[in-house]
Amino acid sequence: TQLLEQSPQFLSIQEGENLTVYCNSSSVFSSLQWYRQEPGEGPVLLVTVVTGGEVKKLKRLTFQFGDARKDSSLHITAAQPGDTGLYLCAGLPSSRLTFGEGTQLTVNP
Amino acid sequence: NAGVTQTPKFQVLKTGQSMTLQCAQDMNHEYMSWYRQDPGMGLRLIHYSVGAGITDQGEVPNGYNVSRSTTEDFPLRLLSAAPSQTSVYFCASRRGESQPQHFGDGTRLSIL
């Protein structure tokens, strides 16, 4: 059983559409991180959220940490083909950084 | 600044063979980890270390050993390779517990 559940697992959309990816858990996390991974490479950190209810924006990407620090979401506005990749959330229940299964996003031109 | 360096990038083994995946970082990070990535399974933690001389098990440690004799290096040993260990292996490091994780480019391992 995954400690962090991501949904959807796969998402294929057209350029210009908006989308939201979810990361949920029954556990409380001291912080949650979001990574993006491209084929043949390791994941690269996008953002870390620490405070319950926190919202962070990175250009067209908006990250939110749930009030209870058990869940997080990633919203992309006006998706572009360059946003294609595997999006992973990761949390720290302890020293062990634990990852969700990932959401594979494909943005079609 | 090379970051996290993994070698080899690709490897094919026969069942029962042993090998060591190398990982080195030049950022003086205390925390280092090994993950395996399989389709539909995300990244699963194999072993991790919070400093030289300290290692601990992750979610899927069976069949793997690690050691951390220096801050820079964190090798992963497969004792007797099995087809179920076919995967992409990522090494990662970070400065502290809640700090950003830096990943290597991965080692693609196939066991026949």
PDB file of N, CA and C in Angstrom, chain A residues 1-3 9 30-31 33 35 37 39-45 48 86 88 92 94-102, chain B residues 31 33 35 37 39-45 48 50 57-59 90 94 97-106 108:
ATOM      1  N   THR A   1       0.843  -1.192   0.000  1.00  0.00           N
ATOM      2  CA  THR A   1       0.000   0.000   0.000  1.00  0.00           C
ATOM      3  C   THR A   1       0.882   1.247   0.000  1.00  0.00           C
ATOM      4  N   GLN A   2       0.597   2.157  -0.958  1.00  0.00           N
ATOM      5  CA  GLN A   2       1.379   3.381  -1.050  1.00  0.00           C
ATOM      6  C   GLN A   2       0.972   4.314   0.077  1.00  0.00           C
ATOM      7  N   LEU A   3       1.967   4.948   0.695  1.00  0.00           N
ATOM      8  CA  LEU A   3       1.681   5.941   1.723  1.00  0.00           C
ATOM      9  C   LEU A   3       1.064   7.174   1.098  1.00  0.00           C
ATOM     10  N   GLN A   9      -3.516   8.595 -12.500  1.00  0.00           N
ATOM     11  CA  GLN A   9      -2.237   7.966 -12.811  1.00  0.00           C
ATOM     12  C   GLN A   9      -1.742   8.403 -14.190  1.00  0.00           C
ATOM     13  N   SER A  30       5.380  16.533   7.529  1.00  0.00           N
ATOM     14  CA  SER A  30       5.990  17.800   7.914  1.00  0.00           C
ATOM     15  C   SER A  30       6.185  18.697   6.696  1.00  0.00           C
ATOM     16  N   SER A  31       6.340  18.096   5.535  1.00  0.00           N
ATOM     17  CA  SER A  31       6.435  18.856   4.291  1.00  0.00           C
ATOM     18  C   SER A  31       6.129  17.926   3.135  1.00  0.00           C
ATOM     19  N   GLN A  33       6.857  17.587  -1.181  1.00  0.00           N
ATOM     20  CA  GLN A  33       7.596  18.096  -2.325  1.00  0.00           C
ATOM     21  C   GLN A  33       6.952  17.593  -3.610  1.00  0.00           C
ATOM     22  N   TYR A  35       7.961  16.856  -7.668  1.00  0.00           N
ATOM     23  CA  TYR A  35       9.046  16.687  -8.623  1.00  0.00           C
ATOM     24  C   TYR A  35       8.459  16.445 -10.008  1.00  0.00           C
ATOM     25  N   GLN A  37       9.720  14.542 -13.675  1.00  0.00           N
ATOM     26  CA  GLN A  37      10.723  13.656 -14.246  1.00  0.00           C
ATOM     27  C   GLN A  37      10.476  13.495 -15.734  1.00  0.00           C
ATOM     28  N   PRO A  39      11.792  11.510 -19.408  1.00  0.00           N
ATOM     29  CA  PRO A  39      12.343  10.188 -19.759  1.00  0.00           C
ATOM     30  C   PRO A  39      13.863  10.170 -19.746  1.00  0.00           C
ATOM     31  N   GLY A  40      14.436   9.141 -19.115  1.00  0.00           N
ATOM     32  CA  GLY A  40      15.880   8.977 -19.094  1.00  0.00           C
ATOM     33  C   GLY A  40      16.606   9.845 -18.093  1.00  0.00           C
ATOM     34  N   GLU A  41      15.851  10.565 -17.268  1.00  0.00           N
ATOM     35  CA  GLU A  41      16.489  11.438 -16.290  1.00  0.00           C
ATOM     36  C   GLU A  41      15.928  11.176 -14.899  1.00  0.00           C
ATOM     37  N   GLY A  42      16.633  11.701 -13.897  1.00  0.00           N
ATOM     38  CA  GLY A  42      16.116  11.625 -12.549  1.00  0.00           C
ATOM     39  C   GLY A  42      15.111  12.736 -12.300  1.00  0.00           C
ATOM     40  N   PRO A  43      14.279  12.584 -11.265  1.00  0.00           N
ATOM     41  CA  PRO A  43      13.310  13.641 -10.923  1.00  0.00           C
ATOM     42  C   PRO A  43      14.010  14.938 -10.530  1.00  0.00           C
ATOM     43  N   VAL A  44      13.348  16.046 -10.824  1.00  0.00           N
ATOM     44  CA  VAL A  44      13.867  17.369 -10.465  1.00  0.00           C
ATOM     45  C   VAL A  44      12.834  18.082  -9.617  1.00  0.00           C
ATOM     46  N   LEU A  45      13.261  18.653  -8.518  1.00  0.00           N
ATOM     47  CA  LEU A  45      12.341  19.306  -7.585  1.00  0.00           C
ATOM     48  C   LEU A  45      11.695  20.538  -8.217  1.00  0.00           C
ATOM     49  N   THR A  48       8.621  22.850  -2.647  1.00  0.00           N
ATOM     50  CA  THR A  48       8.380  22.250  -1.334  1.00  0.00           C
ATOM     51  C   THR A  48       7.323  23.081  -0.623  1.00  0.00           C
ATOM     52  N   LEU A  86       6.444  13.097 -15.992  1.00  0.00           N
ATOM     53  CA  LEU A  86       5.922  12.369 -14.839  1.00  0.00           C
ATOM     54  C   LEU A  86       6.028  13.283 -13.628  1.00  0.00           C
ATOM     55  N   LEU A  88       5.632  13.747  -9.650  1.00  0.00           N
ATOM     56  CA  LEU A  88       5.719  12.935  -8.444  1.00  0.00           C
ATOM     57  C   LEU A  88       5.591  13.816  -7.213  1.00  0.00           C
ATOM     58  N   LEU A  92       7.591  13.608   3.805  1.00  0.00           N
ATOM     59  CA  LEU A  92       8.498  13.218   4.883  1.00  0.00           C
ATOM     60  C   LEU A  92       7.695  12.875   6.128  1.00  0.00           C
ATOM     61  N   SER A  94       9.063  10.859   8.149  1.00  0.00           N
ATOM     62  CA  SER A  94      10.202  10.715   9.054  1.00  0.00           C
ATOM     63  C   SER A  94      11.424  11.116   8.238  1.00  0.00           C
ATOM     64  N   SER A  95      12.561  10.455   8.458  1.00  0.00           N
ATOM     65  CA  SER A  95      13.740  10.748   7.640  1.00  0.00           C
ATOM     66  C   SER A  95      13.623  10.168   6.244  1.00  0.00           C
ATOM     67  N   ARG A  96      12.640   9.293   6.033  1.00  0.00           N
ATOM     68  CA  ARG A  96      12.525   8.570   4.778  1.00  0.00           C
ATOM     69  C   ARG A  96      11.618   9.348   3.845  1.00  0.00           C
ATOM     70  N   LEU A  97      12.187   9.941   2.812  1.00  0.00           N
ATOM     71  CA  LEU A  97      11.396  10.653   1.823  1.00  0.00           C
ATOM     72  C   LEU A  97      10.669   9.626   0.971  1.00  0.00           C
ATOM     73  N   THR A  98       9.339   9.650   1.028  1.00  0.00           N
ATOM     74  CA  THR A  98       8.505   8.638   0.378  1.00  0.00           C
ATOM     75  C   THR A  98       7.772   9.257  -0.798  1.00  0.00           C
ATOM     76  N   PHE A  99       7.753   8.528  -1.923  1.00  0.00           N
ATOM     77  CA  PHE A  99       7.158   9.036  -3.151  1.00  0.00           C
ATOM     78  C   PHE A  99       5.816   8.388  -3.444  1.00  0.00           C
ATOM     79  N   GLY A 100       4.956   9.158  -4.103  1.00  0.00           N
ATOM     80  CA  GLY A 100       3.747   8.598  -4.679  1.00  0.00           C
ATOM     81  C   GLY A 100       4.077   7.885  -5.982  1.00  0.00           C
ATOM     82  N   GLU A 101       3.046   7.281  -6.593  1.00  0.00           N
ATOM     83  CA  GLU A 101       3.264   6.501  -7.817  1.00  0.00           C
ATOM     84  C   GLU A 101       3.498   7.389  -9.031  1.00  0.00           C
ATOM     85  N   GLY A 102       3.085   8.628  -8.946  1.00  0.00           N
ATOM     86  CA  GLY A 102       3.303   9.537 -10.064  1.00  0.00           C
ATOM     87  C   GLY A 102       2.084   9.693 -10.957  1.00  0.00           C
TER      88      GLY A 102
ATOM     89  N   TYR B  31      22.417  13.351   3.745  1.00  0.00           N
ATOM     90  CA  TYR B  31      21.427  12.329   3.444  1.00  0.00           C
ATOM     91  C   TYR B  31      21.645  11.769   2.049  1.00  0.00           C
ATOM     92  N   SER B  33      20.195   8.343  -0.540  1.00  0.00           N
ATOM     93  CA  SER B  33      19.166   7.306  -0.647  1.00  0.00           C
ATOM     94  C   SER B  33      19.301   6.567  -1.965  1.00  0.00           C
ATOM     95  N   TYR B  35      16.722   4.441  -4.603  1.00  0.00           N
ATOM     96  CA  TYR B  35      15.358   4.115  -4.988  1.00  0.00           C
ATOM     97  C   TYR B  35      15.395   3.201  -6.208  1.00  0.00           C
ATOM     98  N   GLN B  37      12.733   2.333  -9.514  1.00  0.00           N
ATOM     99  CA  GLN B  37      11.534   2.832 -10.176  1.00  0.00           C
ATOM    100  C   GLN B  37      11.050   1.798 -11.175  1.00  0.00           C
ATOM    101  N   PRO B  39       7.450   0.552 -13.536  1.00  0.00           N
ATOM    102  CA  PRO B  39       6.193   1.085 -14.096  1.00  0.00           C
ATOM    103  C   PRO B  39       5.033   0.905 -13.128  1.00  0.00           C
ATOM    104  N   GLY B  40       4.297   1.990 -12.900  1.00  0.00           N
ATOM    105  CA  GLY B  40       3.117   1.932 -12.045  1.00  0.00           C
ATOM    106  C   GLY B  40       3.403   1.848 -10.560  1.00  0.00           C
ATOM    107  N   MET B  41       4.690   1.857 -10.188  1.00  0.00           N
ATOM    108  CA  MET B  41       5.054   1.693  -8.771  1.00  0.00           C
ATOM    109  C   MET B  41       5.714   2.945  -8.210  1.00  0.00           C
ATOM    110  N   GLY B  42       5.981   3.914  -9.037  1.00  0.00           N
ATOM    111  CA  GLY B  42       6.658   5.105  -8.542  1.00  0.00           C
ATOM    112  C   GLY B  42       8.069   4.801  -8.102  1.00  0.00           C
ATOM    113  N   LEU B  43       8.588   5.607  -7.216  1.00  0.00           N
ATOM    114  CA  LEU B  43       9.931   5.431  -6.666  1.00  0.00           C
ATOM    115  C   LEU B  43       9.803   4.779  -5.300  1.00  0.00           C
ATOM    116  N   ARG B  44      10.431   3.634  -5.135  1.00  0.00           N
ATOM    117  CA  ARG B  44      10.383   2.946  -3.853  1.00  0.00           C
ATOM    118  C   ARG B  44      11.766   2.970  -3.208  1.00  0.00           C
ATOM    119  N   LEU B  45      11.784   3.321  -1.935  1.00  0.00           N
ATOM    120  CA  LEU B  45      13.035   3.484  -1.203  1.00  0.00           C
ATOM    121  C   LEU B  45      13.624   2.128  -0.834  1.00  0.00           C
ATOM    122  N   TYR B  48      18.651   3.949   2.888  1.00  0.00           N
ATOM    123  CA  TYR B  48      19.034   5.332   2.978  1.00  0.00           C
ATOM    124  C   TYR B  48      20.056   5.525   4.091  1.00  0.00           C
ATOM    125  N   VAL B  50      21.699   8.733   6.742  1.00  0.00           N
ATOM    126  CA  VAL B  50      21.617  10.117   7.229  1.00  0.00           C
ATOM    127  C   VAL B  50      22.992  10.665   7.588  1.00  0.00           C
ATOM    128  N   GLN B  57      17.104   0.718   6.529  1.00  0.00           N
ATOM    129  CA  GLN B  57      16.320   0.109   5.473  1.00  0.00           C
ATOM    130  C   GLN B  57      15.158   0.984   5.072  1.00  0.00           C
ATOM    131  N   GLY B  58      14.831   0.898   3.795  1.00  0.00           N
ATOM    132  CA  GLY B  58      13.654   1.569   3.278  1.00  0.00           C
ATOM    133  C   GLY B  58      12.501   0.599   3.137  1.00  0.00           C
ATOM    134  N   GLU B  59      11.678   0.810   2.089  1.00  0.00           N
ATOM    135  CA  GLU B  59      10.485  -0.013   1.883  1.00  0.00           C
ATOM    136  C   GLU B  59      10.801  -1.395   1.316  1.00  0.00           C
ATOM    137  N   PHE B  90      17.790   4.737  -8.902  1.00  0.00           N
ATOM    138  CA  PHE B  90      18.192   6.129  -8.731  1.00  0.00           C
ATOM    139  C   PHE B  90      18.828   6.318  -7.363  1.00  0.00           C
ATOM    140  N   ARG B  94      20.564  14.778  -0.283  1.00  0.00           N
ATOM    141  CA  ARG B  94      20.037  16.084   0.129  1.00  0.00           C
ATOM    142  C   ARG B  94      20.793  16.550   1.360  1.00  0.00           C
ATOM    143  N   GLU B  97      17.026  16.936   6.316  1.00  0.00           N
ATOM    144  CA  GLU B  97      15.824  16.105   6.256  1.00  0.00           C
ATOM    145  C   GLU B  97      14.768  16.670   5.314  1.00  0.00           C
ATOM    146  N   SER B  98      14.470  17.949   5.377  1.00  0.00           N
ATOM    147  CA  SER B  98      13.402  18.515   4.548  1.00  0.00           C
ATOM    148  C   SER B  98      13.939  19.312   3.370  1.00  0.00           C
ATOM    149  N   GLN B  99      15.185  19.112   3.046  1.00  0.00           N
ATOM    150  CA  GLN B  99      15.812  19.845   1.944  1.00  0.00           C
ATOM    151  C   GLN B  99      15.503  19.182   0.602  1.00  0.00           C
ATOM    152  N   PRO B 100      15.658  19.911  -0.498  1.00  0.00           N
ATOM    153  CA  PRO B 100      15.420  19.317  -1.821  1.00  0.00           C
ATOM    154  C   PRO B 100      16.320  18.120  -2.086  1.00  0.00           C
ATOM    155  N   GLN B 101      15.737  17.124  -2.723  1.00  0.00           N
ATOM    156  CA  GLN B 101      16.457  15.902  -3.072  1.00  0.00           C
ATOM    157  C   GLN B 101      17.047  16.065  -4.479  1.00  0.00           C
ATOM    158  N   HIS B 102      18.326  15.737  -4.612  1.00  0.00           N
ATOM    159  CA  HIS B 102      19.001  15.791  -5.917  1.00  0.00           C
ATOM    160  C   HIS B 102      19.217  14.364  -6.391  1.00  0.00           C
ATOM    161  N   PHE B 103      18.813  14.089  -7.610  1.00  0.00           N
ATOM    162  CA  PHE B 103      18.890  12.743  -8.147  1.00  0.00           C
ATOM    163  C   PHE B 103      19.991  12.613  -9.192  1.00  0.00           C
ATOM    164  N   GLY B 104      20.554  11.402  -9.267  1.00  0.00           N
ATOM    165  CA  GLY B 104      21.399  11.044 -10.387  1.00  0.00           C
ATOM    166  C   GLY B 104      20.542  10.713 -11.593  1.00  0.00           C
ATOM    167  N   ASP B 105      21.196  10.364 -12.691  1.00  0.00           N
ATOM    168  CA  ASP B 105      20.471  10.066 -13.934  1.00  0.00           C
ATOM    169  C   ASP B 105      19.997   8.630 -14.014  1.00  0.00           C
ATOM    170  N   GLY B 106      20.320   7.812 -13.034  1.00  0.00           N
ATOM    171  CA  GLY B 106      19.798   6.460 -12.988  1.00  0.00           C
ATOM    172  C   GLY B 106      20.719   5.414 -13.593  1.00  0.00           C
ATOM    173  N   ARG B 108      20.105   1.707 -15.409  1.00  0.00           N
ATOM    174  CA  ARG B 108      19.111   0.789 -15.965  1.00  0.00           C
ATOM    175  C   ARG B 108      19.676  -0.610 -15.906  1.00  0.00           C
TER     176      ARG B 108
END
